Short mmCIF file of C-alpha atoms and ligand atoms in Angstrom, two decimals:
data_model
loop_
_atom_site.label_atom_id
_atom_site.label_comp_id
_atom_site.label_asym_id
_atom_site.label_seq_id
_atom_site.Cartn_x
_atom_site.Cartn_y
_atom_site.Cartn_z
CA MET A 1 109.80 93.58 65.39
CA THR A 2 111.83 96.54 66.43
CA GLN A 3 109.79 98.52 69.07
CA THR A 4 108.94 102.33 68.19
CA ASN A 5 107.27 105.51 69.69
CA SER A 6 104.35 104.59 67.75
CA SER A 7 100.55 104.44 69.47
CA PRO A 8 98.13 101.50 68.76
CA THR A 9 95.23 102.68 66.52
CA GLU A 10 91.66 102.65 67.97
CA ALA A 11 90.86 99.52 65.99
CA ALA A 12 93.84 97.37 67.56
CA LEU A 13 92.78 98.39 71.20
CA ALA A 14 89.40 97.33 70.08
CA GLU A 15 90.82 94.14 69.14
CA LEU A 16 92.76 93.84 72.54
CA ARG A 17 89.85 94.22 74.29
CA THR A 18 87.69 91.63 72.76
CA ASP A 19 90.32 88.98 75.14
CA PHE A 20 91.13 90.94 78.08
CA THR A 21 89.28 90.28 81.79
CA GLY A 22 91.61 93.71 83.12
CA ARG A 23 90.74 97.06 81.16
CA VAL A 24 92.70 99.02 78.56
CA ILE A 25 92.64 102.40 79.21
CA GLY A 26 92.99 105.24 76.09
CA PRO A 27 94.46 108.71 75.95
CA ALA A 28 90.54 109.27 75.22
CA ASP A 29 88.86 107.78 78.42
CA PRO A 30 88.51 109.82 81.13
CA ASP A 31 90.55 108.09 83.64
CA TYR A 32 93.83 108.10 81.68
CA ALA A 33 95.19 110.71 83.16
CA GLU A 34 95.18 108.99 86.81
CA ALA A 35 96.35 106.01 85.48
CA ARG A 36 99.15 107.92 83.75
CA THR A 37 99.94 109.05 87.01
CA VAL A 38 103.34 107.88 88.65
CA PHE A 39 104.62 109.08 92.58
CA ASN A 40 107.32 111.01 90.74
CA ALA A 41 105.69 114.91 89.50
CA MET A 42 108.54 115.29 87.25
CA ILE A 43 107.36 112.02 85.09
CA ASP A 44 104.94 113.27 82.72
CA ARG A 45 104.51 110.43 79.53
CA SER A 46 101.59 109.95 77.80
CA PRO A 47 100.89 106.31 76.72
CA GLY A 48 99.21 105.13 73.24
CA ALA A 49 97.43 102.42 76.25
CA ILE A 50 97.30 101.35 79.37
CA ALA A 51 96.56 97.78 79.35
CA GLN A 52 95.74 97.12 82.73
CA CYS A 53 95.70 93.53 83.49
CA GLU A 54 94.12 91.43 85.39
CA THR A 55 94.78 87.74 85.35
CA VAL A 56 97.92 85.82 83.50
CA ARG A 57 96.52 85.51 80.65
CA ASP A 58 95.84 89.57 79.91
CA VAL A 59 99.57 89.63 80.99
CA VAL A 60 100.37 86.88 77.95
CA GLY A 61 98.11 89.32 75.42
CA ALA A 62 98.88 92.60 76.01
CA VAL A 63 102.67 91.41 75.96
CA ARG A 64 101.64 89.41 72.81
CA PHE A 65 99.99 92.39 71.29
CA ALA A 66 102.78 94.94 71.71
CA ARG A 67 104.67 93.05 70.01
CA GLU A 68 103.37 92.13 67.31
CA ARG A 69 102.97 95.17 66.15
CA GLY A 70 106.51 96.61 67.13
CA LEU A 71 104.68 98.91 70.76
CA GLU A 72 107.60 100.02 73.01
CA ILE A 73 106.62 97.93 76.63
CA ALA A 74 106.72 99.51 79.95
CA VAL A 75 105.81 97.49 83.10
CA ARG A 76 103.96 99.39 85.82
CA GLY A 77 103.66 98.04 89.39
CA GLY A 78 103.19 100.73 92.58
CA GLY A 79 104.50 103.00 90.02
CA HIS A 80 107.00 104.55 93.04
CA GLY A 81 110.40 104.05 90.60
CA VAL A 82 111.76 107.29 90.82
CA ALA A 83 113.39 107.47 87.34
CA GLY A 84 109.46 107.16 86.05
CA LYS A 85 110.85 103.77 84.14
CA ALA A 86 106.74 102.62 84.55
CA LEU A 87 105.77 104.33 81.52
CA THR A 88 106.53 105.03 78.10
CA ASP A 89 105.50 107.89 74.93
CA GLY A 90 103.49 106.42 73.11
CA GLY A 91 103.80 102.15 72.76
CA LEU A 92 101.65 100.11 75.80
CA VAL A 93 101.57 99.94 79.60
CA VAL A 94 101.66 96.85 81.06
CA ASP A 95 99.68 98.16 84.40
CA LEU A 96 100.26 94.96 87.34
CA ARG A 97 97.79 97.29 90.39
CA ARG A 98 94.74 94.66 89.48
CA MET A 99 97.04 91.56 90.16
CA ASN A 100 97.86 92.25 94.08
CA GLY A 101 96.37 89.79 95.56
CA VAL A 102 97.26 87.71 98.25
CA VAL A 103 97.87 84.48 99.59
CA VAL A 104 98.98 83.38 103.08
CA ASP A 105 100.09 79.73 103.84
CA PRO A 106 100.94 80.16 108.01
CA GLY A 107 101.94 76.86 108.40
CA ALA A 108 104.65 76.96 105.76
CA ARG A 109 104.86 80.48 106.71
CA THR A 110 105.46 81.31 102.88
CA VAL A 111 103.33 84.65 101.00
CA ARG A 112 102.43 84.65 97.88
CA VAL A 113 101.14 88.31 96.09
CA GLY A 114 100.18 89.44 92.52
CA GLY A 115 102.64 91.22 90.57
CA GLY A 116 101.06 94.77 91.17
CA ALA A 117 100.74 93.98 94.92
CA THR A 118 102.12 96.81 97.53
CA MET A 119 103.79 96.82 100.40
CA GLY A 120 100.55 97.82 102.63
CA HIS A 121 98.93 94.61 100.79
CA LEU A 122 101.32 92.16 101.95
CA ASP A 123 102.28 93.30 105.36
CA ARG A 124 98.48 93.47 106.75
CA ALA A 125 97.54 90.02 105.17
CA VAL A 126 100.51 88.37 106.89
CA GLN A 127 100.53 90.56 109.89
CA THR A 128 97.17 88.53 111.04
CA HIS A 129 99.10 85.43 111.97
CA GLY A 130 101.56 87.14 113.60
CA LEU A 131 104.09 87.23 110.35
CA ALA A 132 105.96 89.34 108.46
CA THR A 133 109.43 89.87 105.63
CA THR A 134 111.43 92.24 105.24
CA GLY A 135 109.39 95.42 103.35
CA GLY A 136 109.88 98.78 102.27
CA ARG A 137 109.61 101.35 104.27
CA VAL A 138 106.34 102.72 102.95
CA SER A 139 103.20 100.77 102.20
CA THR A 140 102.46 102.09 98.50
CA THR A 141 105.71 100.59 97.17
CA GLY A 142 104.48 97.30 95.11
CA VAL A 143 106.17 94.23 96.29
CA GLY A 144 107.57 93.47 92.51
CA GLY A 145 109.86 96.66 91.11
CA PHE A 146 111.38 96.93 95.31
CA VAL A 147 112.43 92.91 95.73
CA LEU A 148 113.45 92.68 92.09
CA GLY A 149 115.71 95.94 92.59
CA GLY A 150 116.41 93.48 95.77
CA GLY A 151 114.33 95.65 98.67
CA SER A 152 116.12 97.33 101.88
CA GLY A 153 113.60 97.73 104.79
CA TRP A 154 113.68 97.51 108.61
CA LEU A 155 113.73 94.55 108.79
CA GLU A 156 116.36 93.57 106.67
CA ARG A 157 119.42 93.34 109.65
CA LYS A 158 117.13 90.57 111.31
CA PHE A 159 115.88 88.75 107.85
CA GLY A 160 117.80 89.96 105.05
CA LEU A 161 117.28 92.01 101.96
CA ALA A 162 113.84 91.66 100.72
CA CYS A 163 115.67 89.48 97.56
CA ASP A 164 117.02 86.65 100.15
CA ASN A 165 113.43 86.03 101.16
CA LEU A 166 112.50 85.52 97.72
CA LEU A 167 111.36 81.81 96.64
CA ALA A 168 109.72 81.35 93.55
CA VAL A 169 108.26 84.67 90.90
CA GLU A 170 105.97 83.64 88.26
CA LEU A 171 107.39 85.88 84.91
CA VAL A 172 105.50 86.31 81.50
CA THR A 173 108.91 86.55 79.35
CA ALA A 174 109.54 88.63 76.02
CA ASP A 175 108.06 86.31 74.23
CA GLY A 176 104.65 85.99 76.11
CA GLU A 177 105.44 82.65 77.46
CA ALA A 178 104.53 82.03 81.11
CA VAL A 179 107.54 80.82 82.88
CA ARG A 180 108.68 80.04 86.59
CA ALA A 181 111.78 80.69 88.25
CA ALA A 182 112.42 78.92 91.39
CA GLY A 183 115.35 77.18 93.25
CA ASP A 184 114.82 74.29 91.36
CA GLU A 185 113.55 76.12 88.33
CA ASN A 186 115.26 77.66 85.42
CA PRO A 187 117.51 78.83 88.42
CA GLU A 188 120.11 81.13 86.28
CA LEU A 189 116.66 83.53 85.93
CA PHE A 190 115.89 83.12 89.83
CA TRP A 191 119.41 84.02 90.75
CA ALA A 192 118.72 87.18 88.40
CA LEU A 193 115.64 88.05 89.72
CA HIS A 194 117.85 88.62 93.29
CA GLY A 195 118.57 92.56 92.25
CA GLY A 196 118.40 92.45 88.37
CA GLY A 197 114.90 94.80 88.45
CA GLY A 198 112.49 94.20 85.03
CA ASN A 199 115.08 93.69 83.02
CA PHE A 200 113.76 89.50 82.30
CA GLY A 201 109.80 89.67 81.85
CA VAL A 202 106.44 91.15 84.11
CA ALA A 203 106.49 89.14 87.45
CA THR A 204 103.07 87.97 87.85
CA SER A 205 103.30 86.46 91.08
CA LEU A 206 106.34 86.57 93.42
CA THR A 207 106.36 84.14 96.51
CA LEU A 208 108.24 84.94 100.04
CA ARG A 209 109.35 83.43 102.66
CA LEU A 210 108.15 84.91 106.26
CA HIS A 211 109.04 84.91 109.59
CA PRO A 212 107.13 85.47 113.01
CA LEU A 213 107.18 88.91 114.15
CA SER A 214 104.79 89.31 116.94
CA ALA A 215 105.44 92.70 118.31
CA MET A 216 107.74 95.76 116.99
CA THR A 217 108.61 98.74 118.68
CA LEU A 218 109.75 102.43 117.43
CA ALA A 219 111.27 105.16 118.59
CA LEU A 220 111.25 108.50 116.81
CA LEU A 221 113.65 111.42 117.94
CA LEU A 222 114.05 115.01 117.86
CA TRP A 223 117.39 117.49 117.58
CA GLU A 224 118.20 120.84 116.86
CA PRO A 225 120.01 120.49 113.79
CA GLY A 226 122.84 122.02 115.40
CA ALA A 227 122.96 118.59 117.59
CA GLY A 228 124.00 116.20 114.32
CA PRO A 229 127.41 116.07 114.69
CA GLU A 230 127.55 114.46 117.84
CA VAL A 231 124.03 112.28 117.76
CA VAL A 232 125.25 111.25 114.30
CA ARG A 233 128.49 109.50 115.94
CA ALA A 234 126.03 108.35 118.91
CA PHE A 235 124.08 106.36 117.01
CA ARG A 236 126.84 105.23 114.21
CA ASP A 237 128.09 104.29 118.08
CA PHE A 238 125.24 102.72 119.19
CA VAL A 239 124.60 100.70 115.39
CA ALA A 240 128.16 99.14 115.67
CA THR A 241 126.82 96.64 118.53
CA ALA A 242 123.55 96.82 118.36
CA PRO A 243 121.47 93.39 117.97
CA ASP A 244 119.96 92.35 114.66
CA GLU A 245 116.51 93.25 115.77
CA VAL A 246 117.87 96.42 115.87
CA GLY A 247 117.07 98.81 112.37
CA GLY A 248 116.73 102.32 111.61
CA ALA A 249 117.93 105.58 110.45
CA VAL A 250 119.32 108.95 110.59
CA LEU A 251 117.28 111.67 108.65
CA TYR A 252 116.95 115.04 108.46
CA LEU A 253 113.92 116.45 107.73
CA THR A 254 111.39 119.21 108.29
CA ALA A 255 109.85 118.84 111.66
CA PRO A 256 105.83 117.83 111.14
CA PRO A 257 103.08 118.87 112.81
CA GLU A 258 102.65 116.27 115.29
CA PRO A 259 102.01 116.53 119.36
CA PHE A 260 105.57 115.05 120.03
CA VAL A 261 107.39 117.99 117.77
CA PRO A 262 107.96 121.13 120.18
CA GLU A 263 106.35 124.05 118.87
CA PRO A 264 109.62 126.15 117.66
CA LEU A 265 110.63 122.82 116.18
CA VAL A 266 108.09 122.54 113.87
CA GLY A 267 108.17 123.63 109.84
CA ARG A 268 111.92 123.51 110.36
CA LEU A 269 114.69 121.48 109.54
CA ALA A 270 115.35 119.16 112.51
CA CYS A 271 118.00 115.72 112.73
CA ALA A 272 115.27 112.66 113.84
CA VAL A 273 116.58 109.10 114.68
CA LEU A 274 114.50 106.38 114.11
CA LEU A 275 115.07 103.41 115.42
CA THR A 276 113.32 100.11 114.91
CA TYR A 277 113.24 97.12 117.60
CA ALA A 278 111.79 93.66 116.11
CA GLY A 279 110.16 92.91 119.28
CA ASP A 280 107.98 94.19 122.17
CA GLU A 281 108.06 97.74 124.04
CA GLU A 282 109.87 96.80 126.94
CA THR A 283 112.52 94.91 125.55
CA GLY A 284 112.92 97.61 122.64
CA ARG A 285 113.03 100.02 125.25
CA GLY A 286 116.09 98.03 127.03
CA VAL A 287 118.06 97.68 123.96
CA LEU A 288 117.49 101.53 122.95
CA ARG A 289 118.32 103.02 126.09
CA PRO A 290 121.50 105.02 125.04
CA MET A 291 120.05 106.49 122.15
CA LEU A 292 116.51 107.78 124.55
CA GLY A 293 119.49 109.09 126.93
CA LEU A 294 121.09 111.67 124.63
CA GLY A 295 118.30 114.51 125.75
CA HIS A 296 116.46 114.98 122.61
CA VAL A 297 114.22 117.90 122.31
CA GLY A 298 110.93 115.83 120.58
CA GLY A 299 110.29 112.74 119.86
CA MET A 300 107.90 109.45 120.67
CA VAL A 301 108.11 106.08 121.78
CA THR A 302 105.52 103.15 121.08
CA GLY A 303 105.01 99.29 120.32
CA LEU A 304 102.90 99.28 117.30
CA PRO A 305 101.70 96.55 115.07
CA TYR A 306 104.44 96.32 112.19
CA ALA A 307 101.80 97.35 109.40
CA ASP A 308 100.78 100.52 111.32
CA LEU A 309 104.68 101.24 111.06
CA GLN A 310 105.19 100.59 107.62
CA SER A 311 102.54 103.61 106.43
CA MET A 312 103.80 105.65 109.25
CA LEU A 313 105.62 107.53 107.07
CA ASP A 314 104.41 107.24 103.47
CA ASP A 315 105.07 110.69 101.64
CA PRO A 316 102.36 112.32 100.23
CA PRO A 317 102.27 111.36 96.21
CA GLY A 318 102.48 114.85 93.77
CA TYR A 319 105.62 116.11 94.24
CA ARG A 320 108.98 116.21 91.98
CA ASN A 321 111.50 113.76 93.03
CA HIS A 322 115.21 113.46 92.94
CA TRP A 323 116.71 110.31 94.58
CA SER A 324 120.89 109.23 94.77
CA ALA A 325 122.55 107.30 97.36
CA GLU A 326 126.40 106.88 97.88
CA TYR A 327 127.32 103.28 99.43
CA LEU A 328 130.29 103.47 102.57
CA GLU A 329 132.98 101.23 103.57
CA ASP A 330 133.47 103.39 106.87
CA PHE A 331 131.97 106.61 108.60
CA PRO A 332 134.29 108.47 110.26
CA ASP A 333 133.94 111.76 112.15
CA GLN A 334 135.29 113.73 109.29
CA ALA A 335 132.62 111.75 107.11
CA VAL A 336 129.97 112.51 109.68
CA GLU A 337 130.36 116.10 109.81
CA LEU A 338 130.34 116.20 105.82
CA PHE A 339 127.18 114.28 105.72
CA CYS A 340 125.50 116.81 108.46
CA SER A 341 126.29 119.81 106.73
CA GLY A 342 125.07 118.50 103.37
CA ALA A 343 121.50 118.55 105.31
CA ASP A 344 122.25 122.51 104.96
CA ARG A 345 121.81 122.26 101.76
CA MET A 346 118.43 120.54 101.60
CA VAL A 347 115.34 122.38 99.80
CA VAL A 348 113.14 122.32 103.45
CA PRO A 349 110.79 122.88 104.26
CA SER A 350 109.53 120.29 102.19
CA PRO A 351 109.37 115.90 102.82
CA SER A 352 112.97 115.99 101.59
CA GLN A 353 114.81 113.94 103.77
CA HIS A 354 118.65 113.22 103.90
CA VAL A 355 118.81 109.60 105.15
CA LEU A 356 121.40 107.82 106.76
CA PHE A 357 120.87 104.04 106.78
CA PRO A 358 123.31 101.31 109.05
CA GLN A 359 123.11 97.84 107.56
CA GLY A 360 125.03 95.60 108.56
CA GLY A 361 123.42 92.59 110.38
CA ALA A 362 121.68 89.68 108.26
CA VAL A 363 122.26 91.49 105.66
CA ALA A 364 126.41 91.66 105.55
CA ARG A 365 126.07 88.18 106.61
CA SER A 366 123.97 86.61 103.62
CA GLY A 367 126.41 84.10 101.52
CA ALA A 368 124.65 84.62 98.84
CA ASP A 369 126.03 85.39 95.76
CA TYR A 370 123.31 87.17 94.13
CA PRO A 371 124.04 90.49 91.69
CA VAL A 372 123.41 92.79 95.37
CA PRO A 373 127.20 93.87 95.93
CA TRP A 374 125.91 96.69 98.24
CA ARG A 375 124.71 94.94 100.80
CA ARG A 376 128.84 94.62 101.80
CA ALA A 377 128.95 98.32 102.63
CA PRO A 378 127.98 99.25 106.26
CA TRP A 379 126.36 102.04 105.47
CA ALA A 380 124.48 104.47 102.97
CA VAL A 381 123.45 107.96 102.80
CA HIS A 382 120.81 108.58 100.68
CA PRO A 383 119.48 112.40 99.45
CA LEU A 384 115.82 112.09 98.92
CA GLY A 385 114.47 115.17 97.58
CA LEU A 386 111.22 115.53 97.09
CA TRP A 387 109.96 119.09 97.00
CA ALA A 388 106.82 121.24 95.37
CA ASP A 389 107.85 124.15 92.33
CA PRO A 390 109.32 123.40 89.47
CA ALA A 391 111.88 126.79 90.06
CA ASP A 392 113.22 124.32 92.68
CA ASP A 393 114.31 121.88 90.47
CA ASP A 394 118.10 122.79 89.88
CA ARG A 395 118.77 123.30 93.72
CA ALA A 396 117.45 119.97 94.25
CA ARG A 397 119.80 117.96 91.91
CA GLU A 398 122.52 120.24 92.74
CA TRP A 399 122.23 119.18 96.68
CA ALA A 400 121.71 115.26 95.92
CA ARG A 401 125.33 116.27 93.40
CA ALA A 402 126.71 117.01 96.46
CA VAL A 403 126.39 115.31 98.56
CA ARG A 404 127.63 112.76 96.39
CA ASP A 405 130.70 114.14 96.46
CA ASP A 406 130.68 115.06 99.84
CA MET A 407 130.71 110.81 100.15
CA ARG A 408 132.83 110.06 97.87
CA PRO A 409 136.15 109.40 99.61
CA TRP A 410 134.33 106.60 101.31
CA SER A 411 132.22 105.10 99.02
CA THR A 412 131.94 101.80 98.02
CA GLY A 413 131.71 102.57 94.65
CA ASP A 414 128.28 100.21 94.26
CA VAL A 415 124.72 101.37 93.86
CA TYR A 416 121.37 100.05 94.72
CA LEU A 417 119.51 101.19 91.58
CA ASN A 418 116.55 101.37 93.56
CA PHE A 419 117.45 104.34 95.07
CA ILE A 420 118.71 106.20 92.42
CA GLY A 421 117.05 107.89 89.79
CA ASP A 422 118.25 107.61 85.33
CA GLU A 423 122.36 108.25 86.24
CA GLY A 424 123.87 106.40 82.89
CA GLU A 425 124.49 103.42 82.24
CA GLN A 426 128.30 103.32 84.56
CA ARG A 427 126.02 103.60 87.78
CA VAL A 428 123.53 100.68 86.38
CA ALA A 429 126.96 98.48 85.94
CA ALA A 430 127.98 99.35 89.39
CA GLY A 431 124.37 98.57 90.91
CA PHE A 432 125.62 94.90 89.90
CA GLY A 433 129.18 94.73 89.40
CA ALA A 434 131.11 93.39 87.12
CA ASP A 435 130.96 90.13 86.89
CA ASN A 436 127.79 89.85 87.81
CA HIS A 437 126.63 92.46 84.54
CA ARG A 438 128.27 89.74 82.52
CA ARG A 439 126.20 87.24 83.71
CA LEU A 440 123.45 89.18 83.76
CA ALA A 441 123.40 90.16 80.53
CA ALA A 442 123.97 86.68 79.27
CA VAL A 443 120.35 85.22 81.00
CA LYS A 444 119.02 88.51 79.19
CA SER A 445 120.24 87.22 76.06
CA ARG A 446 118.12 83.86 76.97
CA TYR A 447 115.35 85.21 77.88
CA ASP A 448 114.95 88.58 76.23
CA PRO A 449 117.50 89.33 73.17
CA ASP A 450 115.54 92.40 71.49
CA ASN A 451 116.00 93.73 75.10
CA VAL A 452 112.17 94.06 74.87
CA PHE A 453 112.02 95.12 78.79
CA HIS A 454 114.27 98.06 78.42
CA LEU A 455 112.26 100.74 80.05
CA ASN A 456 113.75 99.63 83.98
CA HIS A 457 117.57 100.11 84.54
CA ASN A 458 118.78 97.97 81.41
CA ILE A 459 120.18 95.38 81.28
CA LYS A 460 121.52 94.93 77.58
CA PRO A 461 121.81 91.50 76.57
CA GLY A 462 125.32 90.55 76.18
C1 LIG B 1 108.37 107.40 98.90
C2 LIG B 1 109.10 105.35 98.43
C3 LIG B 1 109.76 104.64 100.00
C4 LIG B 1 110.93 104.31 99.21
N1 LIG B 1 111.15 102.93 100.09
C5 LIG B 1 112.34 102.58 99.93
C6 LIG B 1 112.62 101.62 100.77
O1 LIG B 1 112.56 101.77 102.44
N2 LIG B 1 113.49 100.72 100.48
C7 LIG B 1 114.08 100.38 99.14
O2 LIG B 1 114.26 99.35 98.24
N3 LIG B 1 113.45 100.79 98.06
C8 LIG B 1 112.62 101.79 98.68
N4 LIG B 1 111.68 102.40 97.48
C9 LIG B 1 112.88 102.96 96.02
C10 LIG B 1 110.98 101.15 95.53
O3 LIG B 1 111.59 100.02 95.98
C11 LIG B 1 111.59 100.97 94.11
O4 LIG B 1 111.65 102.48 93.42
C12 LIG B 1 111.20 100.49 92.77
O5 LIG B 1 111.68 100.37 91.87
C13 LIG B 1 109.75 100.53 93.39
O6 LIG B 1 108.91 99.62 92.81
P1 LIG B 1 107.23 100.20 92.29
O7 LIG B 1 106.77 98.22 91.39
O8 LIG B 1 106.47 100.41 93.54
O9 LIG B 1 107.94 100.70 90.86
P2 LIG B 1 106.74 100.70 89.30
O10 LIG B 1 107.89 102.39 89.00
O11 LIG B 1 105.99 100.38 88.93
O12 LIG B 1 108.78 100.03 89.16
C14 LIG B 1 109.76 100.50 88.50
C15 LIG B 1 110.35 99.68 87.44
O13 LIG B 1 110.51 98.14 88.11
C16 LIG B 1 109.77 97.14 87.19
N5 LIG B 1 109.20 96.17 87.72
C17 LIG B 1 108.02 96.83 88.68
N6 LIG B 1 107.08 95.87 88.40
C18 LIG B 1 107.39 94.37 88.33
C19 LIG B 1 106.57 93.64 87.91
N7 LIG B 1 105.94 93.15 88.44
N8 LIG B 1 107.50 92.99 87.26
C20 LIG B 1 108.28 92.53 86.74
N9 LIG B 1 108.83 93.94 85.94
C21 LIG B 1 108.49 94.91 87.27
C22 LIG B 1 109.53 97.58 86.17
O14 LIG B 1 111.17 97.38 85.30
C23 LIG B 1 109.52 99.18 86.97
O15 LIG B 1 109.96 100.03 86.15
C24 LIG B 1 110.87 103.42 97.71
C25 LIG B 1 110.67 104.46 96.65
C26 LIG B 1 109.32 105.56 97.46
C27 LIG B 1 108.96 106.33 95.69
#
């Protein structure tokens, strides 16, 4: 049946509720407003109902219910996708947040998480065993959307992208069938789930490889923005020869009111370097010495548990968001100057960040043929706009567009779709590369020929 934006009737919802372990929320329920809120405050959609699933059976029931009635389906994990595709107007949201269980197998060094678990659920559970895997850079991101889109984080140069650590996915398909994908089971589907996002079904669980990680070191160093070009060049040259244990970023940001920030900088634009070292503080200080000696005006260096690092940058929800990204094959001095001057147009003060990420290490070395071609780029520039006042909407969008324009001479043309909003079909295709896109479209034809799961960075059935 063709999908429409119509809403299920109260009678239909009563039918869905009869055999449902979780909770089905309709527009008249008091928690409807909370249930339809996502991270990006620009997204204001009113689903016909929100099925907060608790079991795989709930997910199967919700998908079949929607399909039988031709209702549009949205799939919600952590609600962090800035494009806001986790919600639909009318239709049915398959909300996975109650499916957040984490089962660690320390002996096998694996973890199996529910499709609605956040990075915080995962990191805290595995840390007690001295283990970790590549996660996003905040604790509130959904593991599902993050890993299925590729997954980039502080540990990636050591342990690879999050999808490189994906061992198995349990999925409910568009037909409402529960299937498993792993290296030896539905291997083509398994390949597609390494970057292809939510196109192929609802992931009810993901199993990931873990690695020993007993200690973590963080350095957060601040400068006046005018020092930016010198700092960025030094960061670029440092990372070029740094060991895989080093992760990090240059971030132009509004300096927060923290004890390690000099008073005159608080509330103003600052140039920050965040460095992580996957190891103890003493060794970390030694490895990071070239950057620590660069004359920062504020900052801190500390050893800390990995899960604490992961929640340190948790952005407050409720802001308006517009993000983009450009992946670069080179970052010469001219690009450094343009990157730094791009910060001048940012909405400040705000939680916005103008970010330069280094890749390399295990990210670049992987021989896997997954549909994440952006992994080969050594640099990513990521304008990440968060602001409060709708009057700044145009300015924030224009800033992200201008940053991309500035970086285009060095762009590989690759796109990491988790880092952008809705930028059209060409950018989606560029997210995978032409050959991968064709192969993904063939997998889509097999598992979702009617494009039931189209509220995502959509791959049309080939
Ligand atoms: C504050 C913040 C920080 C971030 N930091 C990073 C970072 O460091 N590195 C990085 O790589 N990304 C980062 N992201 C981007 C993030 O990885 C993507 O937005 C990701 O899609 C979020 O997943 P989610 O489940 O939270 O979002 P949702 O909005 O719930 O989901 C986004 C889409 O993913 C799909 N999806 C989600 N869960 C499932 C599932 N279980 N089964 C099938 N499909 C599913 C759906 O298509 C959905 O539309 C960040 C985002 C935010 C808001």
